[in-house]
CSV table of C-alpha atoms in Angstrom, one decimal:
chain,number,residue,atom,x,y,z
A,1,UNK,CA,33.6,-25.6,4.0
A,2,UNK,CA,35.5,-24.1,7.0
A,3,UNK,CA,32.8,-23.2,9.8
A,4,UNK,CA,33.1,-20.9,12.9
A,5,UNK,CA,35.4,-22.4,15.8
A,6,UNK,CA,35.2,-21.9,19.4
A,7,UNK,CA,36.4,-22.7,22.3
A,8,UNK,CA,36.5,-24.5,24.7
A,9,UNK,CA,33.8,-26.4,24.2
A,10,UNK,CA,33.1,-26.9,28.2
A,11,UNK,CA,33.7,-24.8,30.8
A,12,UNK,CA,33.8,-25.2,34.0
A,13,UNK,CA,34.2,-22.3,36.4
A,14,UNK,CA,33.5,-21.0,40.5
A,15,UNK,CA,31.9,-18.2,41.4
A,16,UNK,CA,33.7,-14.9,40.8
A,17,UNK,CA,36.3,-16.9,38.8
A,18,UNK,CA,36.8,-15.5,35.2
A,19,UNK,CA,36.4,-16.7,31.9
A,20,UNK,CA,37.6,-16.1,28.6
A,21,UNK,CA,36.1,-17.5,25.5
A,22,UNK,CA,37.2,-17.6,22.0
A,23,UNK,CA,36.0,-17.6,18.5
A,24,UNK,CA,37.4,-18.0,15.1
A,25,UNK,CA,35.2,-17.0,12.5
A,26,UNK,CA,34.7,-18.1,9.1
A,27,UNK,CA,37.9,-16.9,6.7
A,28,UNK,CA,37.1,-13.9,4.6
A,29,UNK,CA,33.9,-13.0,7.3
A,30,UNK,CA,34.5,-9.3,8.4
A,31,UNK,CA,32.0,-9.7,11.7
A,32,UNK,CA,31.6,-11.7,14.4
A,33,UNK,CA,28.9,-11.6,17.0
A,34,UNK,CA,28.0,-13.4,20.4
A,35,UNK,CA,24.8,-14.4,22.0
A,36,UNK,CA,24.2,-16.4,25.0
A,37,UNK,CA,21.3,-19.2,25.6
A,38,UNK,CA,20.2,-19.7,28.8
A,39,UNK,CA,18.4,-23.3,29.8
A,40,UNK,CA,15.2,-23.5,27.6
A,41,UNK,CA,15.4,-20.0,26.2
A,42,UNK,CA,16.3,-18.4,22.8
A,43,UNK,CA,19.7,-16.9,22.3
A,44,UNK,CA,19.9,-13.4,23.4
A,45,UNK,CA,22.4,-11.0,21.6
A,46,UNK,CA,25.4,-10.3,23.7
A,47,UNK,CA,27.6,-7.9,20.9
A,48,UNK,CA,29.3,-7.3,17.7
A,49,UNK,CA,32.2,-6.6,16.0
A,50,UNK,CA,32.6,-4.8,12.4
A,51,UNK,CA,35.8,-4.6,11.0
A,52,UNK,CA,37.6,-5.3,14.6
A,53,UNK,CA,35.3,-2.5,15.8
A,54,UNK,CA,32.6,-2.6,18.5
A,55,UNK,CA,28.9,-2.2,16.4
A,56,UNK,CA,26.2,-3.2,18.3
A,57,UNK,CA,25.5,-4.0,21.8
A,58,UNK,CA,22.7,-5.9,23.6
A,59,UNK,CA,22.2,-7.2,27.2
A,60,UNK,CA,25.7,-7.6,28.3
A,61,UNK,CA,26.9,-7.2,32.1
A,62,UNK,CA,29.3,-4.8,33.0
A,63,UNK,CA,31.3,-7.7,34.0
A,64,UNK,CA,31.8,-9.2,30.4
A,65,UNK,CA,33.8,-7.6,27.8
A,66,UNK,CA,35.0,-8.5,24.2
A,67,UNK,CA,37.1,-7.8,21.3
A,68,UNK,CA,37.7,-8.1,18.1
A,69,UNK,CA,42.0,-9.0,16.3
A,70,UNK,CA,43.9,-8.2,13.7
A,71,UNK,CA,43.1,-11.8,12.4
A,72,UNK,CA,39.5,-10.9,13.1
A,73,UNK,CA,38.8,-13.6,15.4
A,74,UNK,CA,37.2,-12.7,19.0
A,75,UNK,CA,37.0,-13.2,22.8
A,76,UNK,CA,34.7,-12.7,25.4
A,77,UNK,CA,36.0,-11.9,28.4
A,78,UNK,CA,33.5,-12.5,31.6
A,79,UNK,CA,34.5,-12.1,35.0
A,80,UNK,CA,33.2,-12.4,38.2
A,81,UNK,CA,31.2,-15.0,37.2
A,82,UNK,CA,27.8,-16.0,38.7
A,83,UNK,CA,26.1,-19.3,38.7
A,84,UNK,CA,23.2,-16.9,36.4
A,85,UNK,CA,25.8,-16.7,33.6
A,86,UNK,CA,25.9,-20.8,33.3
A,87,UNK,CA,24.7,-21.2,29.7
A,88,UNK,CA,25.8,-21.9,25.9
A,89,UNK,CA,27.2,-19.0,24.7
A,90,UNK,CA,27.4,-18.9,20.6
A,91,UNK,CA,29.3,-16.8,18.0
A,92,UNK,CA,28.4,-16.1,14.9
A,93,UNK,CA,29.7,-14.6,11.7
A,94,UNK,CA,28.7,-13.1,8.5
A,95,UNK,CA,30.3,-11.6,5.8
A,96,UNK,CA,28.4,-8.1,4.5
A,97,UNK,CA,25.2,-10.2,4.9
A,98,UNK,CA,22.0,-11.0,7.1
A,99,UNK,CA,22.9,-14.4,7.5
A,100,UNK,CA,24.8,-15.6,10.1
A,101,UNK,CA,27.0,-18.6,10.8
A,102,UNK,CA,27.0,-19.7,14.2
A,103,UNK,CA,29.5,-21.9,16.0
A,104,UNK,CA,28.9,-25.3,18.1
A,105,UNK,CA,29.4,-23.1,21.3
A,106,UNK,CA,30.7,-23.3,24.5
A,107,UNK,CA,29.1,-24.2,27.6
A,108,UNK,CA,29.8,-22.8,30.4
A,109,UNK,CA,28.7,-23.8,34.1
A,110,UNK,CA,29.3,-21.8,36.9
A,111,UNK,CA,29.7,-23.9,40.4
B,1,UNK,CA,9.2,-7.7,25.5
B,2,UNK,CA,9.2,-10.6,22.7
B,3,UNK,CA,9.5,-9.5,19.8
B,4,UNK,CA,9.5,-12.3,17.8
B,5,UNK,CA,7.0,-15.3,18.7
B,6,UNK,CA,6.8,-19.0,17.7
B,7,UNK,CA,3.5,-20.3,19.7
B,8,UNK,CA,3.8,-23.4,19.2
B,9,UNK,CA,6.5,-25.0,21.2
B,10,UNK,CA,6.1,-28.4,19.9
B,11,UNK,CA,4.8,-29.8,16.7
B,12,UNK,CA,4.9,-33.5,15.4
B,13,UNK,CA,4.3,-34.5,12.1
B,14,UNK,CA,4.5,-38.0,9.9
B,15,UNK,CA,7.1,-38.5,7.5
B,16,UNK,CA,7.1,-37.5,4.3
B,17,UNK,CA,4.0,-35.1,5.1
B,18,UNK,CA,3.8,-31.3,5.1
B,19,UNK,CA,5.8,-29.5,8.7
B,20,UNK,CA,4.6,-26.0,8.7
B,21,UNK,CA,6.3,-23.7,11.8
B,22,UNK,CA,5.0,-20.2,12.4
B,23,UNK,CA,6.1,-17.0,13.4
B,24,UNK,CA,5.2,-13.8,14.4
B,25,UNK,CA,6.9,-10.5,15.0
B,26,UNK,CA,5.4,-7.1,16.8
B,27,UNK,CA,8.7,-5.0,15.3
B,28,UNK,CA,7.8,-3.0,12.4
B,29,UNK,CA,11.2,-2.5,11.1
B,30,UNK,CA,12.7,-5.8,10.9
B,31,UNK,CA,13.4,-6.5,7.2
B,32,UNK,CA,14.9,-9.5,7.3
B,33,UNK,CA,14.3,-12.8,8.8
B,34,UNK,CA,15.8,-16.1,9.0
B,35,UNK,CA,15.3,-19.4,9.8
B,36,UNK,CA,17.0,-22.0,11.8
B,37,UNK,CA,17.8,-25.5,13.2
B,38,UNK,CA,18.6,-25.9,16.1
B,39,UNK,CA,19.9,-30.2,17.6
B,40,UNK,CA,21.5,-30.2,21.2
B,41,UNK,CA,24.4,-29.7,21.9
B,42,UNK,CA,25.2,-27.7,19.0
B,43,UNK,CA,24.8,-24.4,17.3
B,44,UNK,CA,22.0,-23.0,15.5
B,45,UNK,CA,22.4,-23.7,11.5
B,46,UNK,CA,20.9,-21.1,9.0
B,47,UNK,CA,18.4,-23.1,6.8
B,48,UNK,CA,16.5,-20.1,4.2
B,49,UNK,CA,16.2,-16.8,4.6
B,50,UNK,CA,13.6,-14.0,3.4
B,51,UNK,CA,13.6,-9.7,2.7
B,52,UNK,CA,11.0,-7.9,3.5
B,53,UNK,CA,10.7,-7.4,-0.3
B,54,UNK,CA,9.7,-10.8,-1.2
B,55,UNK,CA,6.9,-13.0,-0.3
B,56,UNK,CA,8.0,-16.6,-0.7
B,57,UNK,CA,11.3,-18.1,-1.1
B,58,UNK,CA,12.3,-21.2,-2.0
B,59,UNK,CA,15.5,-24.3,-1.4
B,60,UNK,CA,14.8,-27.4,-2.2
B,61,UNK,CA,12.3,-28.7,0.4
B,62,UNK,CA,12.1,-25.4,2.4
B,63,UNK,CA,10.1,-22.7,1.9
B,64,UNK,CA,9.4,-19.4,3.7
B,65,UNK,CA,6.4,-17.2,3.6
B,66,UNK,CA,6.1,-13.9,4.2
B,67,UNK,CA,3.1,-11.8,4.8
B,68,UNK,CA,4.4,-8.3,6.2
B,69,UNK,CA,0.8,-6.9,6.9
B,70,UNK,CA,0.3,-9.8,9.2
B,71,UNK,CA,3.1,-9.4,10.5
B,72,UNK,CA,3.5,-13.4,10.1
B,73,UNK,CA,6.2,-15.6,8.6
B,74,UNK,CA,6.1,-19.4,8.2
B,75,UNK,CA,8.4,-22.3,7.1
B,76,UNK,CA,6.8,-24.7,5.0
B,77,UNK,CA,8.9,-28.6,5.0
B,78,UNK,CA,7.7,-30.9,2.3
B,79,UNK,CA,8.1,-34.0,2.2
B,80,UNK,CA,9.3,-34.1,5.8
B,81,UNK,CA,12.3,-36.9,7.2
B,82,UNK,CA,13.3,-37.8,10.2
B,83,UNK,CA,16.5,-36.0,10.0
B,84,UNK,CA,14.4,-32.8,10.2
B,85,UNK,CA,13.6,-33.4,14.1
B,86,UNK,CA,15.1,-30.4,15.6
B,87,UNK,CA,14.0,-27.0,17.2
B,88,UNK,CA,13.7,-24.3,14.6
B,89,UNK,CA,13.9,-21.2,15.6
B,90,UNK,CA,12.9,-18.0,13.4
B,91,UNK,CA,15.4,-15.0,13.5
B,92,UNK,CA,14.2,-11.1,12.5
B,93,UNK,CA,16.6,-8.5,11.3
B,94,UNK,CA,16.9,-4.8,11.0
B,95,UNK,CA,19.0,-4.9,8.3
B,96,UNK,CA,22.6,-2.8,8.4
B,97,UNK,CA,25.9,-3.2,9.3
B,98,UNK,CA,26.5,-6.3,12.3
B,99,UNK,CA,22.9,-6.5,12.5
B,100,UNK,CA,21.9,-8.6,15.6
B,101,UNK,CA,19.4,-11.6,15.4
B,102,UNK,CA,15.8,-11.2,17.5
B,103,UNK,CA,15.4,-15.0,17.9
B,104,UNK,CA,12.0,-16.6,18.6
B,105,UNK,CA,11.4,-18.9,21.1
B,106,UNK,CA,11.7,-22.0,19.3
B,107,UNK,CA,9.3,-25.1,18.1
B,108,UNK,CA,10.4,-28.3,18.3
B,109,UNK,CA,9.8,-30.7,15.7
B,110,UNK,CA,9.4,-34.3,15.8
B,111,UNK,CA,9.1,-36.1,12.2
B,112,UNK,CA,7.7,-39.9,13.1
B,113,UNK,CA,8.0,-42.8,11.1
């Protein structure tokens, strides 16, 4: 069965350089959502998309951004990057449901 | 403010013997929760799921409990292989449209030989 694609996989990125990550979520899934996970600590919810629109939005900097396509998949935009957003950074999806799928992620590290 | 707890970090159990991980949540109005596993490098994978109108579900060798007044869920692995060593992490819900995922902090398990 298709799974939730992302990429890159690595990242690799200087202070204040910016970054733009992508996800492809399952076909037929109508939401997509991001979280990051720090070293050693639980995903945190970054933000969601219904329908290509903006639903839900948790601890995100002012410096990140995202969107949601016609073709429904997503990017997160994050600029002026600090070696603090160094982490994995997952998207999920889901389809009218609790249950999300995530993606293998992207790591990022900030230098 | 963690609203969803697993205290044990770490939890190792013999193969083919019972894993049970615990979980515990202050939030009142989650409704549905979730579990997962977690191996490095890659991204959480849903195992079982529960609503806040049922008790116990059941797949195969995973099973979730809930008990809502305790505010206290648990993932029961029997019999347990080494192919279940991972982190498992619970996941609450409020549920609606795009509903984020309140994530615990994670146990890791280790099944030995």
């Amino acid at each position: 069965a298709a799974g939730v694609i992302q990429s890159p996989r690595h990242l690799i990125k200087e202070k204040r350089e910016t970054a733009t990550l992508k996800c492809y979520p399952i076909p037929r899934h109508d939401t997509v959502y991001w979280y990051q996970q720090g070293p050693g600590q639980d995903p945190q919810f970054l933000i969601s998309f219904y329908e290509k629109m903006q639903s839900d939005k948790g601890s995100i900097p002012d410096r990140f951004s995202a969107q949601q396509f016609s073709d429904y998949h997503s990017e997160l935009n994050m600029s002026s990057l600090e070696l603090g957003d160094s982490a994995l950074y997952f998207c999920a999806s889901s389809l009218q449901t609790n249950e999300q799928y995530f993606g293998p992620g992207t790591r990022l590290t900030v230098t | 403010d963690q609203q969803v707890k697993q205290n044990s970090p770490s939890l190792s159990v013999q193969e083919g013997r019972i894993s049970i991980l615990n979980c515990d949540y202050t939030n009142s109005m989650f409704d549905y929760f979730l579990w997962y596993k977690k191996y490095p490098a890659e991204g959480p994978t849903f195992l079982i799921s529960i609503s806040s109108i049922k008790d116990k579900n059941e797949d195969g060798r995973f099973t979730v409990f809930l008990n809502k007044s305790a505010k206290h869920l648990s993932l029961h692995i029997v019999p347990s292989q080494p192919g279940d060593s991972a982190v498992y992490f619970c996941a609450a819900s409020v549920t609606g449209t795009a509903s984020k995922l309140t994530f615990g902090t994670g146990t890791r398990l280790q099944v030995t030989l």
